Coordinates of C-alpha atoms in Angstrom, one line a residue:
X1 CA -73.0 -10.6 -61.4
X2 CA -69.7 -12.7 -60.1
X3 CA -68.5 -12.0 -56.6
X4 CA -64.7 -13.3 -56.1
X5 CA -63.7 -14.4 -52.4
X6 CA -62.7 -11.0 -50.6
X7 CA -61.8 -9.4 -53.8
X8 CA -64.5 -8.6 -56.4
X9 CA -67.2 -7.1 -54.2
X10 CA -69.6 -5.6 -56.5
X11 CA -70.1 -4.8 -60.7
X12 CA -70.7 -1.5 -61.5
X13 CA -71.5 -0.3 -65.0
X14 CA -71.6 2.9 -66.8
X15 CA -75.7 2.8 -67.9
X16 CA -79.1 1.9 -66.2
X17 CA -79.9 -0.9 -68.5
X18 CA -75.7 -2.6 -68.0
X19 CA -76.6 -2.2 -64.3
X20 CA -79.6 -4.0 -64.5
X21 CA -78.1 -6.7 -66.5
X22 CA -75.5 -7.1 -63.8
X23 CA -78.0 -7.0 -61.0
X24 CA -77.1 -4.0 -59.1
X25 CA -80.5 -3.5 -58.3
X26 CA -80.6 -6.9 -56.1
X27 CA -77.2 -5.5 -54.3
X28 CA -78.0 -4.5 -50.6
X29 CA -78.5 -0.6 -50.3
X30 CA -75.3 -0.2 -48.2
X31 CA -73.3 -1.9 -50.4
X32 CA -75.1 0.7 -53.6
X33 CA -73.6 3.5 -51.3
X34 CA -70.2 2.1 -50.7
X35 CA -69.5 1.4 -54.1
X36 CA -70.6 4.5 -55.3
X37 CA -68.6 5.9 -52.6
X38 CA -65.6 4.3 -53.4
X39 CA -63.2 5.8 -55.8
X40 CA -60.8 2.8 -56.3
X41 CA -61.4 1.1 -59.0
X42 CA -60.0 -0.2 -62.4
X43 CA -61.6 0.0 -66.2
X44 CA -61.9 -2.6 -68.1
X45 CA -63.6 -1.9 -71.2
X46 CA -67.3 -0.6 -70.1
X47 CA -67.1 -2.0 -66.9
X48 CA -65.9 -0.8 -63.4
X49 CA -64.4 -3.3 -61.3
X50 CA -65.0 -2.3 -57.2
X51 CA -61.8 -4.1 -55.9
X52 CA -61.7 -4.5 -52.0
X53 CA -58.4 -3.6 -50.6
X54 CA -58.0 -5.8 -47.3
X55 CA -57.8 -9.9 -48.5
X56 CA -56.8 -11.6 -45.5
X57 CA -55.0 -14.9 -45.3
X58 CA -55.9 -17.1 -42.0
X59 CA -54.1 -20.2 -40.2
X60 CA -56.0 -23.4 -41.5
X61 CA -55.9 -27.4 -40.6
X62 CA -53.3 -29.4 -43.1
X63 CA -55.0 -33.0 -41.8
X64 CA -57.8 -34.4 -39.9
X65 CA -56.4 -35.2 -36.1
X66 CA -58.0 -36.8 -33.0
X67 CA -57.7 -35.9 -29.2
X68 CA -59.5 -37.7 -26.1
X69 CA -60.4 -36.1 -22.8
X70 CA -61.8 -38.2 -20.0
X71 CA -64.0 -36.6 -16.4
X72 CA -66.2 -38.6 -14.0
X73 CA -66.5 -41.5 -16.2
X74 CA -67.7 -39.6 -19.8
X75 CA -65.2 -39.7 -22.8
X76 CA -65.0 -37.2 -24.9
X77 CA -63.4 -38.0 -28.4
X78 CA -62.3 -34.3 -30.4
X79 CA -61.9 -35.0 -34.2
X80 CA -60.9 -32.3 -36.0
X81 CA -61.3 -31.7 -39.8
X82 CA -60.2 -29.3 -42.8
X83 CA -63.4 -28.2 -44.3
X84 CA -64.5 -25.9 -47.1
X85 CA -68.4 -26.1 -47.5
X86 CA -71.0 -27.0 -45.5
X87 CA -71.5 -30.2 -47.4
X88 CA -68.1 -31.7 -46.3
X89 CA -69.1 -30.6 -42.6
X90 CA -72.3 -32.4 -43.0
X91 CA -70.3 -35.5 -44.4
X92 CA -68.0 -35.6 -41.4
X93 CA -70.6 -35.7 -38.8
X94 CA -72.4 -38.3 -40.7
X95 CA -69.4 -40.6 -40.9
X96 CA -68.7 -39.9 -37.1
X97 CA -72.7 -40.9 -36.2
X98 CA -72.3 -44.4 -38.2
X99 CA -68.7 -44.5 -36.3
X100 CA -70.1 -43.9 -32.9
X101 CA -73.8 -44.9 -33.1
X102 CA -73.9 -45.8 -29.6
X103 CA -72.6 -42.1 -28.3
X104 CA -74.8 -39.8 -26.6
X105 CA -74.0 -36.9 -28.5
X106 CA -71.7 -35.7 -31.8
X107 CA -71.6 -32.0 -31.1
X108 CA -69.6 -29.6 -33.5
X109 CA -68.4 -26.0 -34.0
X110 CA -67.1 -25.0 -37.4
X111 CA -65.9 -21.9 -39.3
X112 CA -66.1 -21.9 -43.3
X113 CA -63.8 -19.0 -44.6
X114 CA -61.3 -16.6 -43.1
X115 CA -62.0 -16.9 -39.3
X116 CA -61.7 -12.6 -38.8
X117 CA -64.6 -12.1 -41.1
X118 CA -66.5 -15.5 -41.5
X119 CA -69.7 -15.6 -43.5
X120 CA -70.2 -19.4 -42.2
X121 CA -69.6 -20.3 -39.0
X122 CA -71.9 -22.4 -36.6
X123 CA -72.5 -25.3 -33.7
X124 CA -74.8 -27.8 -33.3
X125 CA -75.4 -28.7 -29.3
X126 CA -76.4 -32.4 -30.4
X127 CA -79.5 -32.3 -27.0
X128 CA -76.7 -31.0 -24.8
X129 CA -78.3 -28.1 -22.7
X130 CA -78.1 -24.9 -25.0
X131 CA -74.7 -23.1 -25.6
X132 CA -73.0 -26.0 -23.1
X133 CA -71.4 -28.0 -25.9
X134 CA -71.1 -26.5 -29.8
X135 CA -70.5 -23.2 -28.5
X136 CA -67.8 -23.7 -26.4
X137 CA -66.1 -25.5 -29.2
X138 CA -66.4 -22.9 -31.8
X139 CA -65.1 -20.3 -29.8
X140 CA -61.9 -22.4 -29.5
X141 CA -61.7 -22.3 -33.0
X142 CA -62.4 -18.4 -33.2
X143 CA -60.2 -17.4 -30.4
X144 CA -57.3 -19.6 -32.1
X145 CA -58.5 -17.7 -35.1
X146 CA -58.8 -21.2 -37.5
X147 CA -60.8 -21.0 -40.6
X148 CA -61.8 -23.7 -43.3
X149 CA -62.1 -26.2 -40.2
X150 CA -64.8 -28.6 -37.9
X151 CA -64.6 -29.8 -34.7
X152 CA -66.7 -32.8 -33.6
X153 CA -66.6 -34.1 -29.9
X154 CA -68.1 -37.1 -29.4
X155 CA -69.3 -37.6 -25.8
X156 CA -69.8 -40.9 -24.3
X157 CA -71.9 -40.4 -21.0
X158 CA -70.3 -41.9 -17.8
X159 CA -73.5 -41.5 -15.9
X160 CA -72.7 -38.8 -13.6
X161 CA -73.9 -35.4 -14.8
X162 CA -71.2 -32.5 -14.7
X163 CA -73.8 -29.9 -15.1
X164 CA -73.8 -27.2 -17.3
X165 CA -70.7 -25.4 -16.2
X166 CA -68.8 -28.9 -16.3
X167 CA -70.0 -29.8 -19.9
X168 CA -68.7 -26.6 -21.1
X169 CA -65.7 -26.8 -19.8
X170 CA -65.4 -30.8 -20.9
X171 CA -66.3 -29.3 -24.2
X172 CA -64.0 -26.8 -24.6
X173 CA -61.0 -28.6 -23.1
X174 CA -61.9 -31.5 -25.8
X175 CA -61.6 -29.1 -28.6
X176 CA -58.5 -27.4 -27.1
X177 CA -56.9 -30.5 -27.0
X178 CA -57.6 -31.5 -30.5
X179 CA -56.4 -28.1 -31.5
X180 CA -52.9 -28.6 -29.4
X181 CA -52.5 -31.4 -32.0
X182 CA -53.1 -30.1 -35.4
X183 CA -50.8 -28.7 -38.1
X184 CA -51.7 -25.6 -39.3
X185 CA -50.8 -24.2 -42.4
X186 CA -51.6 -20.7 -43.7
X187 CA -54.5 -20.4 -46.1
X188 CA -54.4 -17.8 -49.2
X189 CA -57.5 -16.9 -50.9
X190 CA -57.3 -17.3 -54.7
X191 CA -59.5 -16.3 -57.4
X192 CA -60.3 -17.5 -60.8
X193 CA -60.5 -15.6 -63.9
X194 CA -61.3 -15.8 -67.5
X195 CA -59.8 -13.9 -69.6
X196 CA -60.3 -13.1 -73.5
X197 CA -56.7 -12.3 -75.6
X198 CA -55.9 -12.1 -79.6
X199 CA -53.4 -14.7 -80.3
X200 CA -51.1 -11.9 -81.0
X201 CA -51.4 -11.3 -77.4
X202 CA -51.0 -14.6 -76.1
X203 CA -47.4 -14.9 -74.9
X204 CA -48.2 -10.9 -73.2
X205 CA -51.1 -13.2 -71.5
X206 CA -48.9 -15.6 -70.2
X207 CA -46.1 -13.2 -68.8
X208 CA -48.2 -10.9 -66.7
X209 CA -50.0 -14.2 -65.4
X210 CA -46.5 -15.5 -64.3
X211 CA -45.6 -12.1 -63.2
X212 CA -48.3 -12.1 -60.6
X213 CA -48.2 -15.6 -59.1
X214 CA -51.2 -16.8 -61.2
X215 CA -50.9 -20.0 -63.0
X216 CA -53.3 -20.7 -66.6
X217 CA -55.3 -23.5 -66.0
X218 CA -57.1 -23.9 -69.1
X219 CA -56.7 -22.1 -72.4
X220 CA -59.3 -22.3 -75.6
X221 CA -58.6 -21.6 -78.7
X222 CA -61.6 -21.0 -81.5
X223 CA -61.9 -16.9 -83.2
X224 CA -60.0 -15.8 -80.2
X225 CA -57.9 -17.0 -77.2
X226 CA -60.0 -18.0 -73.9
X227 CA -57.5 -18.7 -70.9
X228 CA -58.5 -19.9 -67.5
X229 CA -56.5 -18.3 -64.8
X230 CA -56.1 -18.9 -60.9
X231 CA -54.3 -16.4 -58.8
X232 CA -54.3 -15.5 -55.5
X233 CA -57.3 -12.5 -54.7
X234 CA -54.2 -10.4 -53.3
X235 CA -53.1 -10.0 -56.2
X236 CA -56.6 -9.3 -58.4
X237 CA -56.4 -5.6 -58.5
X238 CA -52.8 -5.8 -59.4
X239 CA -53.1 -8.3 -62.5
X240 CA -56.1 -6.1 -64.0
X241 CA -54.4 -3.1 -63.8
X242 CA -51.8 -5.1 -65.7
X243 CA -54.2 -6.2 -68.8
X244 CA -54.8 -3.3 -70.7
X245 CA -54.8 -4.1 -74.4
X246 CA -53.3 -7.6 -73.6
X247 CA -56.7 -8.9 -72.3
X248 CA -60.4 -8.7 -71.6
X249 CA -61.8 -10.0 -68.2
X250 CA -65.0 -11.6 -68.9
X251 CA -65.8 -12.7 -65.5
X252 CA -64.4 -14.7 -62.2
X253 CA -65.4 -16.6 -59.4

């Protein structure tokens, strides 16, 4: 089973044994129920697409940018950084850690995905007292509503404690800073398709691909024509409702 970024939430087929090839049986139980509940949806040969309706585009960071707050002697240096897995977040702080190897602490909040509905979003305190340091800074980033982005402050202890009230603050106004300096840009979810055409069909293919903002990325050629196809999720239910004979969807990501 293939589940596309806010747009293809479940497979549904017509028979017990499809279903179990699909593995509907491994779906949650709510998510059985909604789908069965859920009369919008599009045909396309023996299976039964469940398209979600809402795909939401979010404010994200364009490039990495830096801010520095200073209280009673302790630096705090805010780096902020686009992300989109939690392997580039870990590769960040690492590279900040051999950058500052002296600093007391590297704590970060981050949100992977659309900031209103996140699946991935976290902090790390980095020994700071619990929920006075990584907390603080991800709910900057939530409350500016900022997805696909980290935020490391570095903190460089000035030897006079600011308690926990204090470091939260220090933390929060770090990461406020650093968000006063980026450049945003708006983030679009996109999905990826393949899609299986007669060469007849081809051309048909490549017109309701260009009709709905998608671009081909890849096309095969062997008994039949294989296209790869990238458009944004928006747009998903729209540009299957537009195949009918012209194509079959074999699956997207």
């Amino acid at each position: 089973m293939s589940l596309a970024y806010f747009a293809i939430v479940c497979l549904i087929c017509g028979d017990n044994q499809a279903k179990s090839a699909c593995g509907w049986s491994e779906l949650p139980k709510d998510w059985q129920i909604w789908a069965k509940n859920c009369i919008n949806y599009q045909n396309v040969g023996q299976w039964h697409f469940v398209i979600k309706e809402c795909v939401v585009s979010y404010q994200t960071l364009s490039l990495p940018c830096t801010a520095t707050y200073e209280i009673k002697k302790s630096e705090f240096l805010a780096f902020a950084y686009p992300i989109q897995t939690r392997e580039q977040l870990l590769a960040w702080v690492q590279h900040l850690r051999q950058q500052y190897p002296d600093a007391r602490h590297h704590c970060y909040g981050y949100i992977i995905g659309d900031p209103h509905n996140t699946t991935s979003a976290g902090f790390d305190d980095d020994g700071e007292p619990n929920g006075t340091a990584g907390r603080p800074i991800l709910s900057v980033l939530q409350h500016k509503a900022i997805g696909n982005c980290l935020i490391v402050v570095v903190r460089y202890f000035g030897g006079i404690k600011l308690g926990a009230g204090g470091l939260t603050r220090a933390y929060a106004t770090a990461a406020q800073m650093v968000v006063d300096q980026m450049v945003l840009s708006q983030f679009v979810p996109q999905t990826t398709l393949r899609i299986k055409t007669s060469f007849a069909h081809e051309a048909q293919l490549r017109y309701l691909v260009l009709a709905a903002g998608g671009e081909m990325l890849q096309v095969d050629y062997a008994l039949d024509v294989c296209a790869t196809v990238r458009l944004d999720a928006a747009r998903l239910k729209e540009f299957v409702a537009s195949l009918g004979v012209y194509g079959q969807l074999l699956d997207s990501q």
